Short mmCIF file of C-alpha atoms in Angstrom, two decimals:
data_model
loop_
_atom_site.label_atom_id
_atom_site.label_comp_id
_atom_site.label_asym_id
_atom_site.label_seq_id
_atom_site.Cartn_x
_atom_site.Cartn_y
_atom_site.Cartn_z
CA MET A 1 -15.44 87.57 36.18
CA ASP A 2 -13.02 84.93 35.52
CA ASP A 3 -10.32 84.76 32.68
CA LYS A 4 -10.46 82.63 30.23
CA THR A 5 -7.56 82.18 28.79
CA ARG A 6 -6.03 80.46 32.59
CA ILE A 7 -7.93 77.91 31.10
CA ARG A 8 -5.30 75.03 30.44
CA LEU A 9 -3.65 74.75 26.59
CA THR A 10 -5.76 71.16 25.53
CA ALA A 11 -3.00 68.76 23.84
CA ALA A 12 -4.91 69.69 20.64
CA GLU A 13 -4.01 73.43 21.14
CA MET A 14 -0.43 72.59 21.80
CA SER A 15 0.14 70.72 19.43
CA GLY A 16 -1.22 73.62 17.39
CA LEU A 17 1.24 76.16 18.95
CA TRP A 18 4.00 73.63 19.18
CA SER A 19 3.62 72.87 15.24
CA GLN A 20 2.46 76.18 14.23
CA TYR A 21 5.79 77.11 16.65
CA ILE A 22 7.99 75.23 14.43
CA ASN A 23 6.89 76.49 11.07
CA ASP A 24 7.53 80.17 11.95
CA THR A 25 11.21 79.95 12.62
CA LEU A 26 11.62 76.93 9.45
CA ALA A 27 10.10 80.36 7.85
CA THR A 28 11.85 83.15 8.73
CA CYS A 29 14.69 80.91 8.07
CA VAL A 30 13.89 80.22 4.50
CA SER A 31 11.50 84.10 4.02
CA SER A 32 15.26 85.77 5.46
CA TYR A 33 17.65 83.97 2.40
CA TYR A 34 15.24 84.40 -0.15
CA LEU A 35 15.18 88.28 0.91
CA GLU A 36 18.43 88.15 0.41
CA LYS A 37 17.99 86.85 -2.84
CA VAL A 38 15.50 88.31 -5.02
CA GLU A 39 16.19 90.77 -7.37
CA ASP A 40 11.94 91.28 -8.68
CA GLU A 41 11.07 94.41 -6.55
CA GLU A 42 7.85 93.28 -7.30
CA VAL A 43 8.20 89.96 -5.59
CA ARG A 44 10.58 91.32 -3.56
CA PRO A 45 7.66 93.40 -1.18
CA ILE A 46 5.63 89.74 -1.05
CA VAL A 47 8.88 88.46 0.85
CA GLU A 48 8.62 90.99 3.39
CA TRP A 49 5.19 90.37 4.16
CA SER A 50 5.94 87.10 4.51
CA LEU A 51 9.14 87.78 6.83
CA ARG A 52 7.47 89.76 8.98
CA THR A 53 4.46 88.02 9.11
CA ALA A 54 6.75 85.13 10.45
CA LYS A 55 8.25 87.43 13.56
CA GLU A 56 4.61 88.78 14.44
CA ASN A 57 4.04 85.19 14.84
CA LEU A 58 6.58 83.82 17.44
CA ALA A 59 6.33 87.00 19.26
CA ILE A 60 2.67 86.38 19.88
CA MET A 61 3.10 82.38 20.33
CA GLN A 62 6.50 83.02 22.67
CA GLU A 63 4.20 85.52 25.53
CA LEU A 64 1.98 83.16 25.22
CA PHE A 65 4.25 80.14 25.88
CA GLN A 66 5.87 82.45 28.83
CA LYS A 67 2.59 82.78 29.98
CA GLU A 68 1.74 78.83 30.42
CA GLY A 69 5.01 77.56 32.07
CA PHE A 70 5.46 76.31 28.49
CA PRO A 71 9.32 75.74 27.14
CA ILE A 72 10.23 77.70 23.75
CA PRO A 73 10.44 75.60 21.10
CA HIS A 74 13.87 74.81 19.21
CA GLY A 75 12.98 74.73 16.08
CA PHE A 76 15.94 76.88 13.88
CA THR A 77 17.26 79.63 13.95
CA GLU A 78 20.00 81.68 12.27
CA GLN A 79 22.20 78.73 11.59
CA ASP A 80 20.26 77.44 9.06
CA VAL A 81 20.82 78.89 6.86
CA ASP A 82 23.55 80.99 5.27
CA PRO A 83 21.41 84.78 3.99
CA GLN A 84 25.30 85.19 1.53
CA ALA A 85 24.51 81.44 -0.17
CA PRO A 86 24.06 82.23 -4.18
CA LYS A 87 21.21 83.08 -5.71
CA LEU A 88 19.77 78.95 -5.08
CA PHE A 89 16.30 79.92 -6.27
CA SER A 90 14.42 82.05 -9.56
CA ASP A 91 11.87 84.02 -7.98
CA THR A 92 9.48 83.15 -10.07
CA PHE A 93 9.69 79.80 -8.04
CA VAL A 94 10.21 81.55 -5.28
CA LEU A 95 6.19 83.15 -5.78
CA ARG A 96 5.01 79.59 -6.24
CA TYR A 97 6.31 78.39 -3.53
CA PHE A 98 4.57 81.42 -0.57
CA ARG A 99 1.58 80.49 -2.78
CA HIS A 100 2.41 76.77 -2.25
CA MET A 101 2.76 78.13 2.01
CA SER A 102 -0.07 80.11 2.19
CA ILE A 103 -2.22 77.42 0.91
CA LEU A 104 -0.75 74.36 3.42
CA ALA A 105 -0.97 77.40 6.44
CA LEU A 106 -4.85 77.40 5.05
CA ALA A 107 -5.23 74.19 5.59
CA SER A 108 -3.08 73.40 9.64
CA ASN A 109 -4.62 76.39 11.12
CA SER A 110 -7.70 75.89 9.93
CA ALA A 111 -7.62 72.41 11.13
CA ALA A 112 -6.54 73.82 14.86
CA LEU A 113 -9.07 76.22 14.20
CA GLY A 114 -11.88 73.49 14.99
CA LEU A 115 -10.77 72.56 17.85
CA ALA A 116 -9.42 74.95 19.50
CA ALA A 117 -11.80 76.32 22.45
CA ARG A 118 -9.18 79.13 24.30
CA GLN A 119 -9.63 82.52 23.26
CA ASP A 120 -6.36 84.26 23.18
CA VAL A 121 -5.53 80.31 21.03
CA VAL A 122 -8.18 81.30 18.51
CA ALA A 123 -7.56 84.52 18.18
CA PHE A 124 -4.35 83.45 16.82
CA HIS A 125 -5.00 80.54 14.45
CA LYS A 126 -7.71 83.28 12.72
CA ARG A 127 -4.79 85.86 12.54
CA VAL A 128 -2.97 82.85 10.92
CA VAL A 129 -5.84 81.82 8.60
CA ASP A 130 -6.54 85.56 7.49
CA LYS A 131 -3.11 86.53 7.40
CA ALA A 132 -2.74 83.20 4.53
CA ILE A 133 -6.35 84.08 2.66
CA ASP A 134 -3.47 87.94 2.47
CA LEU A 135 -0.80 85.76 0.99
CA GLN A 136 -2.78 83.86 -1.15
CA ASP A 137 -4.54 87.16 -2.90
CA LEU A 138 -0.22 88.44 -2.71
CA THR A 139 0.93 85.78 -5.31
CA ARG A 140 -1.92 84.84 -6.99
CA ASN A 141 -2.12 88.58 -7.88
CA LEU A 142 1.50 89.01 -8.77
CA MET A 143 1.29 85.67 -10.79
CA LEU A 144 -1.75 86.39 -12.72
CA LYS A 145 -0.32 90.43 -13.69
CA GLN A 146 2.89 89.07 -14.14
CA GLY A 147 1.27 85.27 -16.11
CA THR A 148 2.70 83.24 -14.47
CA TYR A 149 0.02 82.03 -13.09
CA ILE A 150 -1.63 77.99 -14.21
CA ARG A 151 -5.03 77.63 -13.79
CA PRO A 152 -7.26 73.94 -13.38
CA PRO A 153 -8.66 72.58 -16.32
CA TYR A 154 -11.25 74.31 -17.92
CA ILE A 155 -14.51 71.66 -18.24
CA SER A 156 -17.99 72.29 -19.69
CA VAL A 157 -20.65 74.42 -18.13
CA PRO A 158 -23.26 71.19 -17.07
CA ASP A 159 -26.73 71.44 -19.38
CA LYS A 160 -28.27 70.99 -16.20
CA VAL A 161 -28.77 69.23 -12.61
CA ASP A 162 -28.68 65.62 -12.80
CA PHE A 163 -28.57 63.37 -10.37
CA VAL A 164 -26.64 59.13 -10.77
CA GLU A 165 -28.87 56.29 -11.55
CA LYS A 166 -26.66 53.61 -12.18
CA GLN A 167 -23.26 51.91 -10.95
CA SER A 168 -21.91 52.51 -13.60
CA PHE A 169 -20.77 55.59 -12.03
CA LEU A 170 -18.52 54.22 -10.05
CA THR A 171 -16.63 52.24 -12.08
CA GLY A 172 -13.40 52.18 -13.96
CA PHE A 173 -11.70 48.69 -14.57
CA PHE A 174 -14.11 47.48 -17.44
CA GLY A 175 -16.20 48.85 -19.75
CA LYS A 176 -16.61 52.09 -20.35
CA LYS A 177 -15.41 54.53 -17.41
CA ARG A 178 -16.91 57.37 -17.41
CA SER A 179 -14.76 61.05 -17.64
CA PHE A 180 -14.30 62.37 -14.74
CA THR A 181 -15.85 64.24 -12.45
CA SER A 182 -14.97 68.39 -12.45
CA ILE A 183 -14.45 67.57 -8.61
CA GLU A 184 -11.95 64.25 -10.25
CA ILE A 185 -10.13 67.03 -11.86
CA THR A 186 -9.92 69.39 -9.05
CA HIS A 187 -7.38 66.52 -6.98
CA LEU A 188 -5.35 65.72 -10.05
CA PHE A 189 -4.54 69.04 -11.16
CA LEU A 190 -3.40 69.86 -7.16
CA ASN A 191 -1.65 66.61 -6.95
CA VAL A 192 0.46 67.80 -9.90
CA HIS A 193 1.11 71.49 -9.05
CA ALA A 194 2.43 69.54 -5.83
CA ASN A 195 5.11 66.92 -6.58
CA ALA A 196 6.19 69.31 -8.77
CA ILE A 197 6.51 72.76 -6.13
CA GLY A 198 8.30 69.46 -4.21
CA LYS A 199 10.53 68.33 -7.05
CA ASP A 200 11.50 71.22 -7.66
CA LEU A 201 12.21 72.49 -3.93
CA ILE A 202 13.82 68.84 -3.53
CA THR A 203 16.21 69.77 -6.64
CA GLY A 204 17.79 72.95 -4.92
CA PHE A 205 18.52 70.70 -1.19
CA ALA A 206 19.21 67.38 -3.10
CA GLN A 207 22.12 70.42 -4.76
CA THR A 208 23.89 72.05 -1.35
CA ALA A 209 23.03 69.51 1.00
CA GLN A 210 25.91 68.21 2.59
CA ASP A 211 25.71 64.69 4.17
CA LYS A 212 26.18 61.72 2.16
CA GLU A 213 22.57 60.33 3.54
CA VAL A 214 20.26 63.22 2.66
CA LYS A 215 21.69 64.05 -0.28
CA GLN A 216 20.60 60.51 -1.04
CA PHE A 217 16.82 60.38 0.28
CA LEU A 218 16.42 63.52 -1.36
CA LEU A 219 17.53 62.47 -4.92
CA ARG A 220 14.40 59.43 -4.00
CA GLY A 221 12.41 62.43 -3.89
CA MET A 222 13.15 63.78 -6.86
CA GLN A 223 12.50 60.57 -8.53
CA LEU A 224 9.44 59.89 -6.05
CA SER A 225 7.64 63.61 -7.81
CA GLN A 226 8.65 63.49 -11.35
CA LYS A 227 6.88 59.79 -11.19
CA PHE A 228 4.63 61.27 -9.54
CA VAL A 229 3.39 64.26 -11.76
CA ASP A 230 4.13 62.12 -14.70
CA ILE A 231 1.35 59.13 -13.34
CA PHE A 232 -1.36 62.68 -12.62
CA SER A 233 -0.19 64.22 -15.82
CA ARG A 234 -0.54 60.65 -17.91
CA ILE A 235 -4.12 60.48 -16.25
CA LEU A 236 -5.15 63.63 -17.39
CA ILE A 237 -3.82 64.52 -21.05
CA ASN A 238 -5.71 60.48 -21.42
CA GLU A 239 -9.32 61.61 -19.94
CA ASP A 240 -7.79 64.97 -23.32
CA LEU A 241 -7.05 67.06 -20.24
CA PRO A 242 -4.50 69.57 -19.50
CA ALA A 243 -1.26 68.19 -17.69
CA PRO A 244 0.28 71.50 -15.29
CA MET A 245 3.76 72.61 -16.56
CA ASN A 246 6.62 74.57 -14.72
CA TRP A 247 7.25 78.18 -16.28
CA ASP A 248 10.74 78.02 -15.57
CA SER A 249 13.48 76.24 -14.90
CA ALA A 250 13.42 77.02 -10.72
CA VAL A 251 16.83 76.19 -9.56
CA THR A 252 19.45 77.35 -10.14
CA ASP A 253 23.59 75.49 -10.75
CA SER A 254 25.02 76.39 -7.46
CA THR A 255 25.78 74.22 -5.58
CA THR A 256 26.65 76.05 -1.62
CA PRO A 257 25.35 75.38 0.89
CA VAL A 258 22.04 77.16 1.80
CA PHE A 259 20.23 75.46 4.33
CA SER A 260 21.62 73.11 7.31
CA ASP A 261 20.00 69.17 6.60
CA LYS A 262 18.87 68.94 9.84
CA LEU A 263 16.11 72.32 7.95
CA ILE A 264 15.90 70.94 4.37
CA MET A 265 14.72 67.63 6.31
CA PHE A 266 12.01 68.99 7.98
CA HIS A 267 11.08 71.19 5.02
CA VAL A 268 11.12 67.83 2.60
CA SER A 269 9.38 65.58 5.95
CA ALA A 270 6.29 68.75 6.30
CA MET A 271 6.05 68.65 2.48
CA ILE A 272 5.24 64.42 2.48
CA ALA A 273 3.58 64.85 4.78
CA ALA A 274 1.17 67.91 2.95
CA GLY A 275 1.40 65.27 -0.05
CA MET A 276 0.11 61.95 2.09
CA GLY A 277 -3.42 64.63 3.66
CA ASN A 278 -3.60 65.27 -0.41
CA PHE A 279 -3.26 62.11 -1.80
CA GLY A 280 -5.77 61.11 1.15
CA MET A 281 -8.75 63.37 0.15
CA ALA A 282 -8.66 62.96 -3.73
CA MET A 283 -8.23 58.96 -2.77
CA ALA A 284 -12.02 59.40 -0.51
CA ALA A 285 -13.21 62.04 -3.59
CA SER A 286 -12.86 59.96 -6.53
CA PRO A 287 -15.38 57.88 -7.12
CA ARG A 288 -14.26 56.26 -9.69
CA ARG A 289 -12.61 53.19 -8.67
CA ASP A 290 -9.54 52.82 -10.80
CA LEU A 291 -8.65 56.04 -10.02
CA ALA A 292 -9.08 55.88 -5.75
CA THR A 293 -7.10 52.68 -6.53
CA ARG A 294 -3.86 54.81 -8.32
CA TYR A 295 -3.93 56.38 -5.26
CA ALA A 296 -4.31 53.98 -2.67
CA THR A 297 -1.65 51.97 -4.15
CA LEU A 298 0.74 55.51 -4.57
CA ILE A 299 0.20 55.98 -0.09
CA PRO A 300 1.88 53.33 1.03
CA GLU A 301 5.15 53.87 -1.53
CA ILE A 302 5.33 57.45 0.39
CA ALA A 303 4.85 56.44 3.34
CA ARG A 304 7.66 54.52 3.85
CA TYR A 305 9.27 57.99 2.51
CA ALA A 306 8.15 59.77 5.59
CA GLU A 307 9.53 56.44 7.53
CA ASP A 308 12.39 56.96 6.63
CA ALA A 309 12.84 60.48 6.88
CA ALA A 310 12.19 60.60 10.48
CA ASN A 311 14.30 57.17 11.02
CA LEU A 312 17.20 59.39 8.86
CA MET A 313 16.21 63.09 11.07
CA ILE A 314 16.85 60.47 14.82
CA LYS A 315 19.59 59.46 13.84
CA HIS A 316 21.13 62.90 13.05
CA GLY A 317 19.69 63.33 16.36
CA TRP A 318 17.91 66.41 14.38
CA LEU A 319 13.89 65.63 15.29
CA GLU A 320 12.66 67.71 18.15
CA GLU A 321 10.28 65.93 19.96
CA PRO A 322 6.59 67.15 20.23
CA PRO A 323 4.42 67.93 23.74
CA GLN A 324 3.42 64.21 25.48
CA ALA A 325 0.81 62.53 27.20
CA ASP A 326 2.59 61.63 30.50
CA ASP A 327 4.06 58.13 31.15
CA ARG A 328 1.51 56.50 33.94
CA ASP A 329 3.59 53.71 34.06
CA LYS A 330 7.14 55.47 34.56
CA LEU A 331 5.69 57.45 37.06
CA ILE A 332 4.06 54.54 39.09
CA LYS A 333 6.83 52.65 38.73
CA GLY A 334 9.27 55.65 39.65
#
């Protein structure tokens, strides 16, 4: 019987594995620092679990890359983190952080799983999805126990099944506006929550970054995240719905460098990409025109910020290049 694992990797399989490898090297750096600084004995096992999982993922991918003769990505190493630096984030934030990272891991690996065909690659992405679900459970259960889990808004249960009969369901600029659907509320909540976590993370990074340009970039990111939190919170409040809020001060007053500027910029860029995806999904899921248009006006702003991040990383030689297709014109011309 043919060994199906000898089939060449497709571009999608390369992309999924390469991206996950970079992300797990980052997770190893971040988790090792959190583990050194965590004080809550209920949070510590979750940090240990996350660090162990990232290292196991890397070992699996390294074996797969070596079997394929695929150059192992550089990613991030212990040179990109100082575990002995003072505590920068609260334990409550660390818990929120891991929960948010599990959501991102679920999204990226579900997409990779949908495009993978090789059995070993499929098995790997299934593993990552399963581990992300486990991390969801671990963080959710502890946050519920500690009273720090922020639930989305409650709305009344519908009286009956109904169908849209009028075009007014789509209006939003003029006249009476319909109330938000549960789907629209969910996306508004998610975008407030994601940008609140992003702002806290970027605040800690801004306090400890070393390069002046990076600091200025991060200050702009703090302002942008707060702007999005304010916009989406105001929309919810204007509809008589509660907006999510943080329970604690997430960032300490430490200014001692913890992570390399390279790691900081990559992490922020990944959060920007996830934010753009969230806005796109929310726009597609929001039939009310004023809400969909609001998302549409914000996407170019975050896209410009993403481009500036890429330019800054290229300038400093921090942007690791993903696998690329052969340049046929270059090969032909020699």
